[in-house]
Short mmCIF file of C-alpha atoms in Angstrom, two decimals:
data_model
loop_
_atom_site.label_atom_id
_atom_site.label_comp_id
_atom_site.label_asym_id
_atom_site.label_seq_id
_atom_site.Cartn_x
_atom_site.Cartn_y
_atom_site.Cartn_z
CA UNK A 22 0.00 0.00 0.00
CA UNK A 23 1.31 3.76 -0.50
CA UNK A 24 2.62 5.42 2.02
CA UNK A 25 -0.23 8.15 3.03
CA UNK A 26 0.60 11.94 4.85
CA UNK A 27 -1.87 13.94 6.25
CA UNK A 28 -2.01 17.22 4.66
CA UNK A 29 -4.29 19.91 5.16
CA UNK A 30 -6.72 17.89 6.80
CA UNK A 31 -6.53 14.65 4.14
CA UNK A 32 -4.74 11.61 3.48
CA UNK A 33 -2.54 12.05 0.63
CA UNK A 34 -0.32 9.39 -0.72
CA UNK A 35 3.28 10.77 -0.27
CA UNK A 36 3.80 10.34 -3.99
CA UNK A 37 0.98 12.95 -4.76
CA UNK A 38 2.16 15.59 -1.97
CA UNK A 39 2.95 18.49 -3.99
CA UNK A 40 6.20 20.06 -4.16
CA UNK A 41 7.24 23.99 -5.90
CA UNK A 42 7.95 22.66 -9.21
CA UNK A 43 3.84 21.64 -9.26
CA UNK A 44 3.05 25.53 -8.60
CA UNK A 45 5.80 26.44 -11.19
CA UNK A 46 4.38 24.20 -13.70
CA UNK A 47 0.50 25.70 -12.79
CA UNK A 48 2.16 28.50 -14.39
CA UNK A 49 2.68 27.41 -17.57
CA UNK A 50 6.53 28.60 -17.62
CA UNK A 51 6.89 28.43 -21.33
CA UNK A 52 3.78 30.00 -22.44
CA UNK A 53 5.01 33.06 -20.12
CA UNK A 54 8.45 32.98 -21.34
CA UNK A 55 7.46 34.34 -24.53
CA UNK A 56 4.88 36.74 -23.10
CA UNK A 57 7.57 38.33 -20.98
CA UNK A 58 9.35 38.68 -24.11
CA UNK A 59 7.00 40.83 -26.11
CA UNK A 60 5.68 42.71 -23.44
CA UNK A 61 9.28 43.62 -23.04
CA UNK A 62 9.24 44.80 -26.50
CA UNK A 63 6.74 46.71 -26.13
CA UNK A 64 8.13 48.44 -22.92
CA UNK A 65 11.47 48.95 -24.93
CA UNK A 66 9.73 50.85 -27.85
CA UNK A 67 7.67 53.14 -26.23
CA UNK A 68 8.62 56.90 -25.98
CA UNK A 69 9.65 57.94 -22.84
CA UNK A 70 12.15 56.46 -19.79
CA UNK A 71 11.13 53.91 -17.52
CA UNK A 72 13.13 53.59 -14.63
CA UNK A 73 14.94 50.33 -14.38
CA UNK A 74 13.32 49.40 -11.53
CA UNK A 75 10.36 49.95 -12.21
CA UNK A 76 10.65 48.82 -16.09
CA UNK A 77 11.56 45.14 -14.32
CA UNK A 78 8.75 45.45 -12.16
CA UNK A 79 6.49 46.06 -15.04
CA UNK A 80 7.68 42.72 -16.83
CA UNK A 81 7.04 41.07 -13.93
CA UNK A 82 3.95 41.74 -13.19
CA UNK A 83 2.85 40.79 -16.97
CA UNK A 84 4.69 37.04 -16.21
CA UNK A 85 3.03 36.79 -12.93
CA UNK A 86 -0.58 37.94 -14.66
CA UNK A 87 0.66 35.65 -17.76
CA UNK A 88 0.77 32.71 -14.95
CA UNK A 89 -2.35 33.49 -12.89
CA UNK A 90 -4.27 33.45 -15.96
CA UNK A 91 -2.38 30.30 -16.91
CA UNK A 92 -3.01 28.69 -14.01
CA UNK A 93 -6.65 29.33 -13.67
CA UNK A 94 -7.30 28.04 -17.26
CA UNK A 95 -5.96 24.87 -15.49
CA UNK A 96 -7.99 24.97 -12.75
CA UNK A 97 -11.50 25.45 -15.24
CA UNK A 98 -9.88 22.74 -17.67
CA UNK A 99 -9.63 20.15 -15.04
CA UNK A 100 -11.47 17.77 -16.32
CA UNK A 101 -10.85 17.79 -20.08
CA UNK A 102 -7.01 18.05 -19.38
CA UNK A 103 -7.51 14.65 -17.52
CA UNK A 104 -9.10 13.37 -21.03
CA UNK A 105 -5.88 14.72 -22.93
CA UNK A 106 -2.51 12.91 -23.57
CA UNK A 107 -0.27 16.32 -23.64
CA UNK A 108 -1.96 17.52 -20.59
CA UNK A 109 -2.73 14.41 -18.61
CA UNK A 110 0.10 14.77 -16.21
CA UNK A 111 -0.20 18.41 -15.10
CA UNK A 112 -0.82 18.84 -11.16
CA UNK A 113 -4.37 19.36 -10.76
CA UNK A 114 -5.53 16.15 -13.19
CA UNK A 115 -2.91 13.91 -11.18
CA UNK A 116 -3.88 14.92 -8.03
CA UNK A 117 -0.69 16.86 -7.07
CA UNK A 118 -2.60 20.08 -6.71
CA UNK A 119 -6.07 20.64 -5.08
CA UNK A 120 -8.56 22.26 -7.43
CA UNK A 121 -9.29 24.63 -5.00
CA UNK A 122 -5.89 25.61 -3.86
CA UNK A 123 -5.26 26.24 -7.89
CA UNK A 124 -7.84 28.47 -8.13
CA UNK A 125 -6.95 30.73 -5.13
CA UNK A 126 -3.03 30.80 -6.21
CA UNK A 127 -4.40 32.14 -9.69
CA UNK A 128 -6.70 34.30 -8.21
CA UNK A 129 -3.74 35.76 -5.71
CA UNK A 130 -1.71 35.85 -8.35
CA UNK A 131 -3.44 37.82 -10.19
CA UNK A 132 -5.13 40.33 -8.18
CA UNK A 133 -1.38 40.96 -7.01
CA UNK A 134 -0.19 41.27 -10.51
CA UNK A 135 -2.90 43.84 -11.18
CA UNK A 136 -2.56 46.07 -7.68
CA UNK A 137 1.42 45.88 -7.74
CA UNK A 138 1.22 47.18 -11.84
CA UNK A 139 -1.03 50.04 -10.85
CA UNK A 140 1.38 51.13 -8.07
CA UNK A 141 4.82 50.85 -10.42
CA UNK A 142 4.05 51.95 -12.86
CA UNK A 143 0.39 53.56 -14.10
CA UNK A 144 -3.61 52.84 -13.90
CA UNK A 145 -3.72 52.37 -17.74
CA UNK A 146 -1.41 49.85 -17.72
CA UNK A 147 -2.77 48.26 -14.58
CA UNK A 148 -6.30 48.75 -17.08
CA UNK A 149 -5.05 46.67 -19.80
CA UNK A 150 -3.25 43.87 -17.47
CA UNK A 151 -6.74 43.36 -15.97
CA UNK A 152 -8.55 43.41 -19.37
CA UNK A 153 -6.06 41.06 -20.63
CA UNK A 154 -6.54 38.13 -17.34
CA UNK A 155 -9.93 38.29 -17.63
CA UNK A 156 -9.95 37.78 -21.65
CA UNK A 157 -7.77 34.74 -21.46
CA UNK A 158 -9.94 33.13 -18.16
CA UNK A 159 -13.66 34.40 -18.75
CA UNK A 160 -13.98 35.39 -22.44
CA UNK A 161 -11.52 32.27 -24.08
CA UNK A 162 -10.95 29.59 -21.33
CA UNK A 163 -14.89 29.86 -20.01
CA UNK A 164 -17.03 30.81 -22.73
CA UNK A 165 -15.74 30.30 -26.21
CA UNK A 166 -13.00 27.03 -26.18
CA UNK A 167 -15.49 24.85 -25.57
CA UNK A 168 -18.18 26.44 -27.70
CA UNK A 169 -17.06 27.38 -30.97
CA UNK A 170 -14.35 26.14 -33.25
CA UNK A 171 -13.48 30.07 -33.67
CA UNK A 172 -11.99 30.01 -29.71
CA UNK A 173 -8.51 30.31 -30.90
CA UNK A 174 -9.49 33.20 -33.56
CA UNK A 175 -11.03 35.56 -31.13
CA UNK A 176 -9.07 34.14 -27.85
CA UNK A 177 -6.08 34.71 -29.52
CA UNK A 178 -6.65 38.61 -28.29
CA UNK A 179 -5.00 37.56 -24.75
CA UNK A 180 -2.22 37.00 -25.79
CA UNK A 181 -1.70 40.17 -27.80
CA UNK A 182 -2.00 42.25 -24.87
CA UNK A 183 1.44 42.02 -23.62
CA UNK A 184 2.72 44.81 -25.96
CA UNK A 185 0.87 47.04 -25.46
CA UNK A 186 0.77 46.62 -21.79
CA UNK A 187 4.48 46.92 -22.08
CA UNK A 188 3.44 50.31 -24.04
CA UNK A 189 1.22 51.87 -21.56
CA UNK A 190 3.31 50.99 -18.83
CA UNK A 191 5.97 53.48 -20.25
CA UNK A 192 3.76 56.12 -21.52
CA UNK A 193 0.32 55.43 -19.90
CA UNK A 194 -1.89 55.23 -22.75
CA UNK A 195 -2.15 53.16 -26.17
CA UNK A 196 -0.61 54.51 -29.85
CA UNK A 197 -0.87 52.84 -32.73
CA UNK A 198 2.37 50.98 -32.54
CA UNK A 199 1.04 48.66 -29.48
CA UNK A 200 -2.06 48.41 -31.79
CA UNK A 201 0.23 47.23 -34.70
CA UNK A 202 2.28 44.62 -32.32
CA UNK A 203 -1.57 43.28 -31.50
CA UNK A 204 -2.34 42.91 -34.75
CA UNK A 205 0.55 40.77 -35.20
CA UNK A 206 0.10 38.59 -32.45
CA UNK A 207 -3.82 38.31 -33.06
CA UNK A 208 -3.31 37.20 -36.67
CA UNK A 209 -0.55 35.09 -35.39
CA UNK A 210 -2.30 32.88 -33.09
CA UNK A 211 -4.77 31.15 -35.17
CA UNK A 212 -1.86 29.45 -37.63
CA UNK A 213 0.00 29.20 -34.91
CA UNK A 214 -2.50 26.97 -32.88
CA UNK A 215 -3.94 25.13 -35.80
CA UNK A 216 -0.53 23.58 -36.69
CA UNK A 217 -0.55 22.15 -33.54
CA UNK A 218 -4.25 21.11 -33.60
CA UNK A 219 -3.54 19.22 -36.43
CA UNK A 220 -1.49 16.75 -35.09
CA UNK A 221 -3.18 16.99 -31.29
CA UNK A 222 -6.83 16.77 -32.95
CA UNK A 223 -7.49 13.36 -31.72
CA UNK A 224 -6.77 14.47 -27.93
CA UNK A 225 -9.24 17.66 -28.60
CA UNK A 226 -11.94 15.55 -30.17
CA UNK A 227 -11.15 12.88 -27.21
CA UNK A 228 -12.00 15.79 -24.39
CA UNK A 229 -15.05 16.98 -26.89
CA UNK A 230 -13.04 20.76 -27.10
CA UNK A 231 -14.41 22.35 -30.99
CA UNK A 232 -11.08 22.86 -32.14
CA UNK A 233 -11.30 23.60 -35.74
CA UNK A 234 -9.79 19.98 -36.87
CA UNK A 235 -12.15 18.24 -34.74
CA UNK A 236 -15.43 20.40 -36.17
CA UNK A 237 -14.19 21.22 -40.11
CA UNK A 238 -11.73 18.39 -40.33
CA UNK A 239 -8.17 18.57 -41.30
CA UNK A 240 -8.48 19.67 -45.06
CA UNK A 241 -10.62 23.05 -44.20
CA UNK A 242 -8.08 23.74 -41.45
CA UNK A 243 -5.01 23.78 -44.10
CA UNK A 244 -6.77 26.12 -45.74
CA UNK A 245 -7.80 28.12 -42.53
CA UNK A 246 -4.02 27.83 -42.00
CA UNK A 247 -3.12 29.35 -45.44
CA UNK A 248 -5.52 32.12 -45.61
CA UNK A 249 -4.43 33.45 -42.13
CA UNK A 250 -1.16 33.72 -43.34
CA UNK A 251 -2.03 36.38 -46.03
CA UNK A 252 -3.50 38.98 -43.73
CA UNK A 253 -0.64 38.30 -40.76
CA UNK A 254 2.27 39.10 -43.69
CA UNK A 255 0.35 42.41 -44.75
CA UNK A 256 -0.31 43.00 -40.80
CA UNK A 257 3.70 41.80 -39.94
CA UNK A 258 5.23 44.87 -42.47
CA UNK A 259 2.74 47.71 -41.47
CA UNK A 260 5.10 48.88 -38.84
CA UNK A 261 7.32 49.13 -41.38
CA UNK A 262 5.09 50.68 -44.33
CA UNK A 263 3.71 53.08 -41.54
CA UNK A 264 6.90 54.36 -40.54
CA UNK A 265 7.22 52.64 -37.02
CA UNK A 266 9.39 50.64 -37.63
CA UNK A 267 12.76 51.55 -39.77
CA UNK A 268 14.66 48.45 -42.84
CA UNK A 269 15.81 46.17 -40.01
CA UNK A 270 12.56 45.12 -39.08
CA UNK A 271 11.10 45.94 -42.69
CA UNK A 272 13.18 43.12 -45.00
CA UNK A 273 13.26 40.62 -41.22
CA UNK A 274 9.08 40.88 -41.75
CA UNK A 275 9.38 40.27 -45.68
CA UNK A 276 11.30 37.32 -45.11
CA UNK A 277 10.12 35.33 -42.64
CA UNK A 278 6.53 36.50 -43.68
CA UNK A 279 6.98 34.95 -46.70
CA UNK A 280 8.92 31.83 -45.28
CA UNK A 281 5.65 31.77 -43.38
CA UNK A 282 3.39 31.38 -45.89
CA UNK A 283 5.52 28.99 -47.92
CA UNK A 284 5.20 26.63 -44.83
CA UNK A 285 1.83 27.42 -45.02
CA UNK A 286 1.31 26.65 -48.67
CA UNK A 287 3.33 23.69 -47.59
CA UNK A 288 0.51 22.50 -44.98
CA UNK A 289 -1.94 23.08 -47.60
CA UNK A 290 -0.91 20.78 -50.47
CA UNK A 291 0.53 17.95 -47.66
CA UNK A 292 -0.67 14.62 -49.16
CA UNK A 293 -3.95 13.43 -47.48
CA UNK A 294 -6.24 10.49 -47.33
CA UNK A 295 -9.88 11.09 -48.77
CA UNK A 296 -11.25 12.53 -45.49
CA UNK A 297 -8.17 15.11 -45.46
CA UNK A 298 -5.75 13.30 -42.99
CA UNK A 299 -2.33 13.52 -43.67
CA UNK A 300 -0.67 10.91 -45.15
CA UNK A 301 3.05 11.28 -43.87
CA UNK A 302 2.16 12.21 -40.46
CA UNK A 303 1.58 16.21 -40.16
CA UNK A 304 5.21 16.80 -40.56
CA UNK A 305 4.18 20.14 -42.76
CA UNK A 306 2.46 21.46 -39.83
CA UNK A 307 4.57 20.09 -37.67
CA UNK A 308 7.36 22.28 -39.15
CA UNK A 309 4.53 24.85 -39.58
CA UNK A 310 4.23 25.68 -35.68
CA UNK A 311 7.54 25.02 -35.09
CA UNK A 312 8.32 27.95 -37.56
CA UNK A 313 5.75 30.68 -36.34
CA UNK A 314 7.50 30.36 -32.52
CA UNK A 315 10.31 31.36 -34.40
CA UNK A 316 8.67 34.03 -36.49
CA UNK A 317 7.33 36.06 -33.81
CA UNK A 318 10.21 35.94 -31.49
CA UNK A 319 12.57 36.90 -34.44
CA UNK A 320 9.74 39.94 -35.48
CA UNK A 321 9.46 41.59 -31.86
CA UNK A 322 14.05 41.04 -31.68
CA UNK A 323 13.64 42.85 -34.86
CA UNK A 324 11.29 45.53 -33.55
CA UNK A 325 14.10 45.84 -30.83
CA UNK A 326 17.32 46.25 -32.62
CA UNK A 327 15.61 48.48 -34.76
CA UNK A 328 15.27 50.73 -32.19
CA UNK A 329 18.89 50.15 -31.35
CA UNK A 330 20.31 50.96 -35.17
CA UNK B 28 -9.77 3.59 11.72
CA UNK B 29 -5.97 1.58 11.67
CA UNK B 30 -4.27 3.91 9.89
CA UNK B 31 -5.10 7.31 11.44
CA UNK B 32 -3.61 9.20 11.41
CA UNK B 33 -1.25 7.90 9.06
CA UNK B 34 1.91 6.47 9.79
CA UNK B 35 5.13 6.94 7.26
CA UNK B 36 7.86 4.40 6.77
CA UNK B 37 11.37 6.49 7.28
CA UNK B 38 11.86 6.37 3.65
CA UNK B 39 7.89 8.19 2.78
CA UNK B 40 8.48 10.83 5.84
CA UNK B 41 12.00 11.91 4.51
CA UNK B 42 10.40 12.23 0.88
CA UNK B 43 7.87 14.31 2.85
CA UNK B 44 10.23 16.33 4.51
CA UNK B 45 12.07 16.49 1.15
CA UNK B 46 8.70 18.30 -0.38
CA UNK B 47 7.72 20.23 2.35
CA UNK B 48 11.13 21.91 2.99
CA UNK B 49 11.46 22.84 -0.85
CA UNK B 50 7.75 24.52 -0.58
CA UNK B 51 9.08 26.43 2.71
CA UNK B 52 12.62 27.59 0.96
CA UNK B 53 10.72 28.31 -2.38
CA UNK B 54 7.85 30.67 -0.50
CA UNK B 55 10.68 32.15 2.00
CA UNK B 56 12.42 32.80 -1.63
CA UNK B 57 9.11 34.88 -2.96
CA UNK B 58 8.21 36.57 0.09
CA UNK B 59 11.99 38.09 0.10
CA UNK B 60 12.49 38.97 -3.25
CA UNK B 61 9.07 40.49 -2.97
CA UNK B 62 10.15 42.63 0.36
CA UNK B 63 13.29 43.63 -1.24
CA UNK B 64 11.01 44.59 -4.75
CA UNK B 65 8.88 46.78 -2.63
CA UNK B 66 11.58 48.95 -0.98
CA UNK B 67 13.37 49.18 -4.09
CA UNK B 68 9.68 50.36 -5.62
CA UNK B 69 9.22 52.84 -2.63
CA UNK B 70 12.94 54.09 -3.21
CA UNK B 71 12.77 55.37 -6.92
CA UNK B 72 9.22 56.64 -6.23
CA UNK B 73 10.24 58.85 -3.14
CA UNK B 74 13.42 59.55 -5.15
CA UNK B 75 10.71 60.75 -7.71
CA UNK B 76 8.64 62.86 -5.52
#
């Protein structure tokens, strides 16, 4: 029999005690890594000084919101991440983490992130950090991923915040360039997420989520894929056609916009079976999304050293 | 009930320990770093004012 502690009041097996890693992984480390990243960007480009101090603070307090809202996604997804392969072993569907603890960590976490924001730095930014939570818990992770093969289309908006909040923190309010690095992100996401649906379709359609694969099937996906390609290269050199952005970050968007949608075109004409499945194991899309976390990191580095040139 | 509360082989309680200890240092960590973010906060605004 396991060895059982008592812990909080219940018998635990010793095995499923939690340990700090668990509430590091309820944060969804990677997933923040790259938010930190482009709401630095955002902080970097904005007009205006930030001091250091508070500049860090800032970035913190968009990785810790990043997290929260992480982490209470996992706490409302309980039961279908229990149902999925790639999620099966995170801490609340194994047992490691109380449901209920989860939820008040996020909820800390990101009331904290919100207050500390406001005091550091300004209420606009503190505004958008809010907004942004709420978007990725109530408006995606609630209402629409389990309702409408569109989720990732419209839920994609979280994760464009970051910029701008980056923006606002330094100049407390929102231009058009934090609009433009929204844009990007926003018309990002949906390629970005479908590659990867493609191949993880059979865990969505096991946990009954409407990801786009699992309601359309794989061939009207491709061409989802494709087609939001076209508007994220015009969207990826606007900085650039607007003036925002100087050559640097004008030919880096060109380039890797249109290595996108060759990837993309790629995914499209993969060969498939008659019901659109492919036939050599998703390695298009495969490459697809490994590509576009390369394309937006390398966009927002360009953004940066082309404020530095 | 036997087993009530429950009693750990040497082995389970030191993996315990193990858990608990890294959950103490890790929160002593945060609550630190956070005091220290605070002052520094409360430095360059004052600094500011």
């Amino acid at each position: 029999m396991e060895a059982e502690a008592l812990v909080s009041g219940r018998s635990i097996a010793v095995a499923h005690v939690n340990d700090w890693r668990d509430w590091v992984r309820l944060l969804k480390p990677r997933v923040v890594s790259l938010v930190v990243f482009t709401g630095a960007i955002g902080l970097f480009l904005a007009p205006g000084h930030l001091h250091p101090v508070l500049a860090f603070t800032a970035i913190l307090c968009i990785a810790v919101a990043a997290g929260a809202a992480g982490c209470l996604n996992m706490w409302w997804e309980r039961d279908i991440d229990a149902l999925m392969r790639r999620t099966a072993r995170r801490p609340i569907p194994t047992g490691r983490i109380d449901p209920d603890d989860a939820r008040a960590f996020g909820v800390t976490l990101a009331v904290a992130s919100v207050v500390v924001m406001g005091l550091a730095t300004n209420l606009c930014a503190a505004f958008v950090l809010a907004v942004s939570i709420l978007f990725y818990v109530v408006v995606y992770t609630m209402w629409l991923k389990r309702r409408t093969p569109q989720n990732i289309v419209i839920g994609g908006a979280a994760g464009a915040f970051p910029p701008v909040i980056g923006w606002a923190a330094v100049t407390g309010s929102v231009d058009v360039m934090p609009l433009l690095m929204f844009l990007l992100v926003f018309f990002w996401t949906p390629p970005h997420f479908w590659s990867l649906s493609l191949y993880a379709c059979e865990d969505y359609g096991r946990a009954g989520v409407p990801m786009l694969p699992v309601v359309a099937g794989p061939r009207e996906t491709r061409r989802q894929i494709f087609f939001y390609t076209l508007p994220l290269a015009v969207v990826a050199v606007l900085p650039w056609a607007l003036g925002y952005a100087g050559p640097v970050y004008g030919v880096t968007a060109t380039v890797f916009s249109l290595l996108f949608c060759g990837f993309a075109l790629r995914v499209l004409m993969d060969r498939q079976d008659m019901a659109g499945r492919s036939l050599g194991g998703d390695w298009p899309a495969r490459r697809a999304f490994r590509f576009s976390l390369l394309y937006l990191v390398v966009l927002f580095a360009a953004l940066g050293v082309d404020r530095l040139v | 009930m036997d087993n009530f509360p429950p009693r750990l082989s040497a082995a389970a309680a030191a993996e315990l320990h193990r858990k608990q200890r890294g959950r103490n240092v890790a929160m002593m960590v945060v609550l630190g770093a956070l005091a220290a973010l605070f002052f520094a906060i409360t430095l360059v605004k004052l600094a500011r004012a």
